[in-house]
Coordinates of N, CA and C in Angstrom, one line a residue:
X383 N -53.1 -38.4 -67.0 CA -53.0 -38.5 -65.5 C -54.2 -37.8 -64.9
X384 N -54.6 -36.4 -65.5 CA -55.8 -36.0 -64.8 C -57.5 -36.9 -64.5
X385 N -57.3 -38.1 -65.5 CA -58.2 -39.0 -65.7 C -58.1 -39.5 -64.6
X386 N -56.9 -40.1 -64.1 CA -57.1 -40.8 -62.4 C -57.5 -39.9 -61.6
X387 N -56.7 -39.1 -61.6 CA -57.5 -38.6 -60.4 C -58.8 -38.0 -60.5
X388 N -59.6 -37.9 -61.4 CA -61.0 -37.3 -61.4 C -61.7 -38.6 -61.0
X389 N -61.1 -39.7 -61.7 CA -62.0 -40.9 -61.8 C -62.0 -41.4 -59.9
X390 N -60.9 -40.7 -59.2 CA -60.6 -41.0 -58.1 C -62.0 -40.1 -57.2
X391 N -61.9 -38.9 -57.2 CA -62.4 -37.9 -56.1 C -63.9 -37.8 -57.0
X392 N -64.0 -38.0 -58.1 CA -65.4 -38.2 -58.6 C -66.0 -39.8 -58.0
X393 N -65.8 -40.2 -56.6 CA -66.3 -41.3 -56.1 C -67.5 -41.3 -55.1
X394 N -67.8 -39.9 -54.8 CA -69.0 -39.8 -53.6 C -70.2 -39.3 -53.8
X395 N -70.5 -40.0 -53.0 CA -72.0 -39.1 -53.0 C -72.9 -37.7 -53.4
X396 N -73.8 -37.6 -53.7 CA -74.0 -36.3 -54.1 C -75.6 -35.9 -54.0
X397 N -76.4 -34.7 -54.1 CA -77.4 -34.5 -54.3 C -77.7 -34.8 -55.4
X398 N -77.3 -35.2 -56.5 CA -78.1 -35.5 -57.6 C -77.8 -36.9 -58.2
X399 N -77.8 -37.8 -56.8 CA -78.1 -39.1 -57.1 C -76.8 -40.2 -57.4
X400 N -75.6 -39.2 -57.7 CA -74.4 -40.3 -57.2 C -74.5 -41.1 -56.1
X401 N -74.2 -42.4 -55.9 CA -73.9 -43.1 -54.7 C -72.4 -43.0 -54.4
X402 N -72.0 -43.5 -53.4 CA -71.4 -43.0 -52.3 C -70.3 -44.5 -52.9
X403 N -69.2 -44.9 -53.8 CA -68.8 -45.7 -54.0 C -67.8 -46.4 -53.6
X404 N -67.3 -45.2 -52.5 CA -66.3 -46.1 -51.5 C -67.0 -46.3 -49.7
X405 N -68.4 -47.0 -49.7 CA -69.1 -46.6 -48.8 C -68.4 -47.9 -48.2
X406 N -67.9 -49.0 -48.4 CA -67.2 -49.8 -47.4 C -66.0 -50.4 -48.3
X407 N -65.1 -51.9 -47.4 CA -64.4 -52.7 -48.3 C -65.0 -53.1 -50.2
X408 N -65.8 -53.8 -50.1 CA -66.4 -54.6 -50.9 C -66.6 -53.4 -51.8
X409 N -67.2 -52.5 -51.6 CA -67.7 -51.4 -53.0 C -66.4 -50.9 -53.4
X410 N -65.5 -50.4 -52.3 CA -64.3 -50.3 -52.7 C -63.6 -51.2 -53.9
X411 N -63.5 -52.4 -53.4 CA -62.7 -53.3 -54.2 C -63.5 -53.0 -55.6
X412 N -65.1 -53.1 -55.6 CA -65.8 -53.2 -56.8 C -65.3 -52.5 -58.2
X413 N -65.1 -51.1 -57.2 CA -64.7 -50.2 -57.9 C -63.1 -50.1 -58.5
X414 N -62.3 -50.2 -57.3 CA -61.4 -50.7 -58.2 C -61.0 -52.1 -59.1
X415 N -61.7 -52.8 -59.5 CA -62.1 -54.0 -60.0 C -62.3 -53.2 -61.2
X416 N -62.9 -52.1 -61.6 CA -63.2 -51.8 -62.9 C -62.8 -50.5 -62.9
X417 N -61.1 -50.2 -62.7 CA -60.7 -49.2 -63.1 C -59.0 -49.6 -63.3
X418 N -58.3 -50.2 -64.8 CA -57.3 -51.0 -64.7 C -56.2 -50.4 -64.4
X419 N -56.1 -49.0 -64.3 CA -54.9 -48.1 -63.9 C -54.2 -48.0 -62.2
X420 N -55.3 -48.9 -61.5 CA -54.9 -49.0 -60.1 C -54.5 -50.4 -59.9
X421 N -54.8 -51.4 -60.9 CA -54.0 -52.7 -60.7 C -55.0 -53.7 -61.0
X422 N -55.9 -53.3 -61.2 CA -57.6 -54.5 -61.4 C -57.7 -54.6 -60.2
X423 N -57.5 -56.4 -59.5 CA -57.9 -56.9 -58.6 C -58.0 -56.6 -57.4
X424 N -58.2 -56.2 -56.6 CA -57.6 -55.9 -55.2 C -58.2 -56.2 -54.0
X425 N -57.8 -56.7 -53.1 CA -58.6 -57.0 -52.3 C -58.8 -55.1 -50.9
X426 N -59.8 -55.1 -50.8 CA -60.1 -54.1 -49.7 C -61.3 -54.0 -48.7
X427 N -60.6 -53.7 -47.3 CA -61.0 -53.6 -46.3 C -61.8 -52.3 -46.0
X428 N -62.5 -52.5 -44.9 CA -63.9 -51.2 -44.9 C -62.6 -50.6 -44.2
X429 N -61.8 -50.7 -43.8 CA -60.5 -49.7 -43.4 C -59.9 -48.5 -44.3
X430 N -59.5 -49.9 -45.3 CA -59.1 -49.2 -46.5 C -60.2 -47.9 -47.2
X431 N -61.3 -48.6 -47.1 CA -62.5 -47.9 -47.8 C -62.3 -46.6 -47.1
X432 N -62.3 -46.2 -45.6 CA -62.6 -45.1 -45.0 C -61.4 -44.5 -45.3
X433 N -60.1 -44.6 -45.3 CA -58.5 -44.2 -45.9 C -58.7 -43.7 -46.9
X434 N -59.2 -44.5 -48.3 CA -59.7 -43.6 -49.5 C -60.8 -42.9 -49.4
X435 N -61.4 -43.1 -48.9 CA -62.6 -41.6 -48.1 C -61.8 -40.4 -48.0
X436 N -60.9 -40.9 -46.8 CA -60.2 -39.5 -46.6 C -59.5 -38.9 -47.5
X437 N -58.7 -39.5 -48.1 CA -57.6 -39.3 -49.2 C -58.5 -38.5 -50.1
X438 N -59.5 -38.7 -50.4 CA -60.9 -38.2 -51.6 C -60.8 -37.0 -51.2
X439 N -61.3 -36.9 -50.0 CA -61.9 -35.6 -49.1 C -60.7 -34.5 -49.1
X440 N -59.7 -34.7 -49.3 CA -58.6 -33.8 -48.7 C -58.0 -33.4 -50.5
X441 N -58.4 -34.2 -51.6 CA -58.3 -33.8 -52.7 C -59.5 -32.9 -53.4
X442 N -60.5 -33.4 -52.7 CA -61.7 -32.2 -52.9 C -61.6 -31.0 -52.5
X443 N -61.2 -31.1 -51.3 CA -60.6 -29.7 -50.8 C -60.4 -28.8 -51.5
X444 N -58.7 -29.3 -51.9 CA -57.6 -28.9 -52.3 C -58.5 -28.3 -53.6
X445 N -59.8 -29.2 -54.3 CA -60.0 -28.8 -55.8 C -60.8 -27.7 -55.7
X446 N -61.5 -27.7 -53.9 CA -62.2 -26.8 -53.9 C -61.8 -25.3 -54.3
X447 N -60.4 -25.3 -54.0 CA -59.6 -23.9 -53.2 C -59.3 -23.6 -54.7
X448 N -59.1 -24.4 -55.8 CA -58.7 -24.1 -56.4 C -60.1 -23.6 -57.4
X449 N -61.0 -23.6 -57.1 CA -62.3 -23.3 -57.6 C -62.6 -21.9 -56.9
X450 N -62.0 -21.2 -55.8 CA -62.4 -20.4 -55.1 C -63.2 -19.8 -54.3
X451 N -63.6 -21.2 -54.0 CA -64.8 -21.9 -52.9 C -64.7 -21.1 -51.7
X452 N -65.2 -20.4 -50.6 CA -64.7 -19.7 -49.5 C -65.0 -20.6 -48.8
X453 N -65.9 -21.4 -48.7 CA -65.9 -22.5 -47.5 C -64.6 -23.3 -47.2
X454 N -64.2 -23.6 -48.2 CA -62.9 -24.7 -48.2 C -61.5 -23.9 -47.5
X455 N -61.8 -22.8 -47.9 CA -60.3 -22.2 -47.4 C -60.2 -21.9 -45.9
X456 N -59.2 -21.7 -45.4 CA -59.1 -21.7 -44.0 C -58.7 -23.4 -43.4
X457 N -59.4 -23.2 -42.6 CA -58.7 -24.5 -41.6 C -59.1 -26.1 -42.3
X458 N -60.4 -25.9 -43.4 CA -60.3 -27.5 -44.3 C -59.5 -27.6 -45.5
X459 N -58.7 -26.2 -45.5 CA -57.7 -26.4 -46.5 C -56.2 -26.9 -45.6
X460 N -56.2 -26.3 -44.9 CA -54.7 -26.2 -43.7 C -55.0 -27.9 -43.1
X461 N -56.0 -28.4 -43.0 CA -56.6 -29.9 -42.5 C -56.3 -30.8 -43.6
X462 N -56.9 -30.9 -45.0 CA -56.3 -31.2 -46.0 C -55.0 -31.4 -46.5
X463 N -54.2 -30.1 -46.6 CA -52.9 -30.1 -46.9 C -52.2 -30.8 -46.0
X464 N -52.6 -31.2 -44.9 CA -51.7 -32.1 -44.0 C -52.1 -33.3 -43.8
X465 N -53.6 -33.6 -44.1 CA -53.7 -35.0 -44.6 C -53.0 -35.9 -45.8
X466 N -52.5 -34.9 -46.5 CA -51.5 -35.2 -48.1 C -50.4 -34.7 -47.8
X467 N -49.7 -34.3 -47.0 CA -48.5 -34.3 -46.8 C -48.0 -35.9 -45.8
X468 N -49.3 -36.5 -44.8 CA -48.6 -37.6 -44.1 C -49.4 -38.4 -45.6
X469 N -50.0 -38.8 -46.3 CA -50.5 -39.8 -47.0 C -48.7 -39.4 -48.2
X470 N -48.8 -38.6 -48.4 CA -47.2 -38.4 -49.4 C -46.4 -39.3 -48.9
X471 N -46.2 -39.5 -46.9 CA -45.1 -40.0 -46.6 C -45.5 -41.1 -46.3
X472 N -46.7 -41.8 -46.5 CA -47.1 -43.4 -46.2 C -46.9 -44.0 -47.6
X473 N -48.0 -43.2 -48.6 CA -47.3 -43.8 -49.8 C -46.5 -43.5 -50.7
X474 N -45.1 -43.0 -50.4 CA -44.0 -42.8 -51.6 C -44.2 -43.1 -52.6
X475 N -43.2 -42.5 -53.8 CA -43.2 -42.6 -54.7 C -42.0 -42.7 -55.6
X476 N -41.8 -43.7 -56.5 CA -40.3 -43.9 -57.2 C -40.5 -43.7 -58.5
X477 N -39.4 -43.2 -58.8 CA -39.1 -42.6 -60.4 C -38.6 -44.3 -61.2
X478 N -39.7 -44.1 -62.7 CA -39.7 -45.0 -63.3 C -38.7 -44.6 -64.4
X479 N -37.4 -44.9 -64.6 CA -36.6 -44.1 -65.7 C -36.8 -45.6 -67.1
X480 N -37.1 -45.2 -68.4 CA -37.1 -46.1 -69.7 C -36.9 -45.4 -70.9
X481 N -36.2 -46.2 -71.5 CA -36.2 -45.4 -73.0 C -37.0 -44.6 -73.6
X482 N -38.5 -44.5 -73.4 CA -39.9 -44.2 -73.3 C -39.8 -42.9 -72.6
X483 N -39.3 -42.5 -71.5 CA -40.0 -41.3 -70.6 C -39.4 -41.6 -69.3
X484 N -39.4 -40.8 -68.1 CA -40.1 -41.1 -67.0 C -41.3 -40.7 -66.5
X485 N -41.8 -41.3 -65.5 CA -42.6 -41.5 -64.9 C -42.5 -41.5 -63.0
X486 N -43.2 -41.3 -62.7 CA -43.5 -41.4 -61.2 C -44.4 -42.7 -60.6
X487 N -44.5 -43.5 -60.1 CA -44.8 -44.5 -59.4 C -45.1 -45.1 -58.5
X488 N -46.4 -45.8 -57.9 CA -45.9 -46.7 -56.6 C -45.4 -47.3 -56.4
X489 N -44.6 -47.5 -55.8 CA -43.6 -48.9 -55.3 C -44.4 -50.3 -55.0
X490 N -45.2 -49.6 -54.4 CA -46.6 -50.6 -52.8 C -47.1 -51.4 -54.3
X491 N -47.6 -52.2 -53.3 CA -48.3 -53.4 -53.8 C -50.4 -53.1 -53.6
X492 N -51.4 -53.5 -53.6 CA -52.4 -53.5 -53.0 C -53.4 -52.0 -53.1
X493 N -54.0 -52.0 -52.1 CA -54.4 -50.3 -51.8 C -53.2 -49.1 -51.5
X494 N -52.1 -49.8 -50.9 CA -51.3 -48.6 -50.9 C -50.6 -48.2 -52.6
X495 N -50.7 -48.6 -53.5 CA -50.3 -48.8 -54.6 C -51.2 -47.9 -55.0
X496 N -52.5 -48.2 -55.0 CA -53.7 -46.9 -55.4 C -53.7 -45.9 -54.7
X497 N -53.6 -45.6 -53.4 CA -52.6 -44.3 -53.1 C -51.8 -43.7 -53.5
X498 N -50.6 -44.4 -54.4 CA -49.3 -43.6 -54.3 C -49.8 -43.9 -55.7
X499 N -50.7 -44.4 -56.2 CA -50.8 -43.7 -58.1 C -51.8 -42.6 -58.2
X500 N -52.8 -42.6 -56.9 CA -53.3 -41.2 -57.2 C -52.7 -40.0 -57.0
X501 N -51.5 -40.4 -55.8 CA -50.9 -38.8 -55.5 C -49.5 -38.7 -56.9
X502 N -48.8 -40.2 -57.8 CA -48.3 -39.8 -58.5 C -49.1 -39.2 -60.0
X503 N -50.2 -39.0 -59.9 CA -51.1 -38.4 -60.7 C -51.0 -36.9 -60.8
X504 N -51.5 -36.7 -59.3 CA -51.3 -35.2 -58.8 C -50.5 -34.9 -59.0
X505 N -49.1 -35.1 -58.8 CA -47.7 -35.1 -58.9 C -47.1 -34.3 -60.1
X506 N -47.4 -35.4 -60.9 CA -47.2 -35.0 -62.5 C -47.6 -34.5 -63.3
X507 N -49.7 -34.0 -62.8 CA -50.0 -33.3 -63.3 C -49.6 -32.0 -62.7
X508 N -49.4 -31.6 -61.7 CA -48.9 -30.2 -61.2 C -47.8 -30.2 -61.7
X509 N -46.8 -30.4 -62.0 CA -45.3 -30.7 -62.9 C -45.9 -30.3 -64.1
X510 N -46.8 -30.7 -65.0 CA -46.9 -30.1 -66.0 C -47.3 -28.9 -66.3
X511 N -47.8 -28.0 -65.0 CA -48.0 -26.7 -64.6 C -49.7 -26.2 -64.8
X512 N -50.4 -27.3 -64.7 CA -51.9 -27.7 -64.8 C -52.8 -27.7 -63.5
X513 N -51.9 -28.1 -62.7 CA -52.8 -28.1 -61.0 C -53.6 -27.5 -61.1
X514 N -53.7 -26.0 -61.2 CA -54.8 -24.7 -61.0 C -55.6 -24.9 -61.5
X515 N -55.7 -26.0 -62.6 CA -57.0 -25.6 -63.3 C -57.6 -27.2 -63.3
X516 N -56.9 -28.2 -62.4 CA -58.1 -29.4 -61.6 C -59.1 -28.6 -60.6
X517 N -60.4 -28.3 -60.4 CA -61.0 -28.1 -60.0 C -62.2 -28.6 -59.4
X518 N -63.3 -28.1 -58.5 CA -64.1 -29.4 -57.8 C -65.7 -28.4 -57.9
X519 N -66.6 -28.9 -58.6 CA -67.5 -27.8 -58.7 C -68.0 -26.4 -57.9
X520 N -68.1 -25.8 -57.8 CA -68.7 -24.9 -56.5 C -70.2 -25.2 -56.2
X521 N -71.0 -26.0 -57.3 CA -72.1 -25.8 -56.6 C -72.4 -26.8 -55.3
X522 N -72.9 -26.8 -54.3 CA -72.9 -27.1 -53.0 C -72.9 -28.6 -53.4
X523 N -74.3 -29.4 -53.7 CA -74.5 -30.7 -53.7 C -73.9 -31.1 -54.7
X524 N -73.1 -30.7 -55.4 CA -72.0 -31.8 -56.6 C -70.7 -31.6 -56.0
X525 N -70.0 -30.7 -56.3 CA -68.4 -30.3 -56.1 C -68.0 -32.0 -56.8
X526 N -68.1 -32.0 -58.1 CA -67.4 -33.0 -59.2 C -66.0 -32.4 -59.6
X527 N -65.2 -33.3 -59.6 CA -63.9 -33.0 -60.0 C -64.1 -32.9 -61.5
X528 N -63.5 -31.5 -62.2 CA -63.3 -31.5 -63.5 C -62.0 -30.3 -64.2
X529 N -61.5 -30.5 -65.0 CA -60.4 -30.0 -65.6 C -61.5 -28.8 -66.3
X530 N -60.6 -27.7 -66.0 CA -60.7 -26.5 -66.5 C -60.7 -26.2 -67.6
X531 N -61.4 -26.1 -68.7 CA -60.7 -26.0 -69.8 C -61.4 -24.6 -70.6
X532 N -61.7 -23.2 -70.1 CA -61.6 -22.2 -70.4 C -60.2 -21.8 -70.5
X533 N -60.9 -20.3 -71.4 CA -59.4 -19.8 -71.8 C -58.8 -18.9 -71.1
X534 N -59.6 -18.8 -69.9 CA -58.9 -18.3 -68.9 C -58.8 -18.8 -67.4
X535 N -58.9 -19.6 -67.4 CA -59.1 -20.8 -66.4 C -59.7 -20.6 -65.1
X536 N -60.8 -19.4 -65.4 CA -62.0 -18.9 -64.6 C -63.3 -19.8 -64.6
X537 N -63.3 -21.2 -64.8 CA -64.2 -22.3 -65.0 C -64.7 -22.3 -63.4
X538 N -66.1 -22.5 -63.1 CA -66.4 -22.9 -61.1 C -66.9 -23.8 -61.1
X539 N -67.4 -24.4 -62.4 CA -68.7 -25.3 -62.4 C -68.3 -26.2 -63.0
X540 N -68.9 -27.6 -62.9 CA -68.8 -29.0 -63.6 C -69.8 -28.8 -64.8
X541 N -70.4 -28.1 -65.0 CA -71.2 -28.0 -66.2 C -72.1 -27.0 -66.1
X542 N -72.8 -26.5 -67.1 CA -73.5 -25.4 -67.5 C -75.2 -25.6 -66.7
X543 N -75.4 -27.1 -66.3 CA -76.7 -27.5 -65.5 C -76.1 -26.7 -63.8
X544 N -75.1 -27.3 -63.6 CA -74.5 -26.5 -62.5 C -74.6 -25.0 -62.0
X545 N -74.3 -24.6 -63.3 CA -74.0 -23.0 -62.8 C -75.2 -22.1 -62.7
X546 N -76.3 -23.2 -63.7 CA -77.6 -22.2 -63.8 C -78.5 -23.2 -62.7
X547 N -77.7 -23.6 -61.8 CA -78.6 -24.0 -60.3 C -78.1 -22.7 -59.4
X548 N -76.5 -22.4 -59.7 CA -76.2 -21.9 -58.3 C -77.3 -20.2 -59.0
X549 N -76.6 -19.7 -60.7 CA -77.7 -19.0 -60.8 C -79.4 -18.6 -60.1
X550 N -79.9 -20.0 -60.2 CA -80.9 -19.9 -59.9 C -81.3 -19.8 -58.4
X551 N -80.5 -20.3 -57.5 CA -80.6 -20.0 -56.3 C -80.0 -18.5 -55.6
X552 N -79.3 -18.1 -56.3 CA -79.1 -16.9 -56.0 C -80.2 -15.5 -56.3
X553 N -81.0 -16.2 -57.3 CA -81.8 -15.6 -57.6 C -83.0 -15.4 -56.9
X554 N -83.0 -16.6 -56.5 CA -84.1 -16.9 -55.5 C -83.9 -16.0 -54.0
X555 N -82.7 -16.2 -53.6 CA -82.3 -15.6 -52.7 C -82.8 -13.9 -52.5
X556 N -82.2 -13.4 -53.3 CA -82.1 -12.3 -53.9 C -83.3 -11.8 -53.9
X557 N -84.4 -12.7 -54.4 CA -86.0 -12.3 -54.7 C -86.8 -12.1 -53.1
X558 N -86.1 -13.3 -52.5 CA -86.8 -13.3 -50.7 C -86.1 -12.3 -50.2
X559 N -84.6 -11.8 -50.3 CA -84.3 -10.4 -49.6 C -85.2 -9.5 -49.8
X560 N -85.5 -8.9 -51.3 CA -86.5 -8.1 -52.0 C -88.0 -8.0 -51.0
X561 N -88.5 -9.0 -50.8 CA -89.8 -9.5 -50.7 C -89.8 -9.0 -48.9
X562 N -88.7 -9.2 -48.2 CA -88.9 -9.4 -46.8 C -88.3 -8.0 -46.4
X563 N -87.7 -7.1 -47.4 CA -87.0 -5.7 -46.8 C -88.8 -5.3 -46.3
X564 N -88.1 -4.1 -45.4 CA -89.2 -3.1 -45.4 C -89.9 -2.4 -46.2
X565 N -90.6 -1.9 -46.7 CA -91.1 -0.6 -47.7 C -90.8 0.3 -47.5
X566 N -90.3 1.1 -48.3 CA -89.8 2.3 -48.3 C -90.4 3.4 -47.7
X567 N -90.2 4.4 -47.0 CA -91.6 5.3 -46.3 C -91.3 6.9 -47.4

């Protein structure tokens, strides 16, 4: 389940050359066209496109906070959380009972169907007591969604190229405070 939804909020743009994959209808559809867990086919509108924009955005958030991002918390978390509380109640979700298991599900047909399998994703993976450790990079121009998988689930970064950017910019930083204090008398 954490597969969809990475595969979901890992859809935008980025400083290091991602393109922007739900930038209208058509790229939308493209994309869901080659991801078979939302249904293949689908037809979508630059409407839709902007709706999964948001839905993205308010999951990034949410990954941010969980990364311990200070930017994110406060009022684009409180913005978020209520963007997924009305998308919860547009696209519901029905319990799939089978000899197999259950499951959680969309009912919807279309784009709303890719809605309510990304939030039954979320759903079930926080049910399996995992939430905290979906996370969204810290470094500024990525914030990639990625599963935590230290042993303490103090992970901030999408990868080790990541951390030794924010490293390096802090360093940098650090070096121009140095350079621009006064001299000591």
């Amino acid at each position: 389940m954490v597969e969809t939804l990475l595969a979901f909020v890992n859809t935008r743009a980025d400083g290091a050359g991602r393109p922007e994959l739900f930038g209208d209808g058509e790229a939308f559809a493209a994309w869901l066209a080659e991801h078979d867990e939302f249904g293949g086919e689908i037809v979508a509108t630059d409407a839709d496109a902007a709706a999964a924009r948001e839905l993205r955005d308010a999951l990034v958030t949410l990954l941010l906070a969980h990364s311990g991002d200070e930017e994110s918390l406060g009022e684009p978390l409180r913005h978020a959380e209520r963007h997924l509380r009305r998308a919860g109640a547009l696209y519901p979700l029905a319990t799939v009972v089978t000899a197999g298991g259950v499951e959680l599900a969309s009912p919807q047909d279309g784009v709303a169907h890719v809605f309510g399998s990304v939030l039954a994703a979320v759903t079930t993976f926080a049910q399996a007591g995992d939430w905290g450790r979906v996370k969204a990079c810290r470094n500024p121009p990525c914030h990639f969604g990625f599963f935590d998988r230290t042993r303490n689930g103090a992970g901030l970064y999408c990868s080790t190229g990541c951390g030794s950017q924010v490293s390096m910019r802090n360093y940098r930083r650090r070096q121009r405070r140095e350079n621009d204090a006064p001299p000591e008398a």
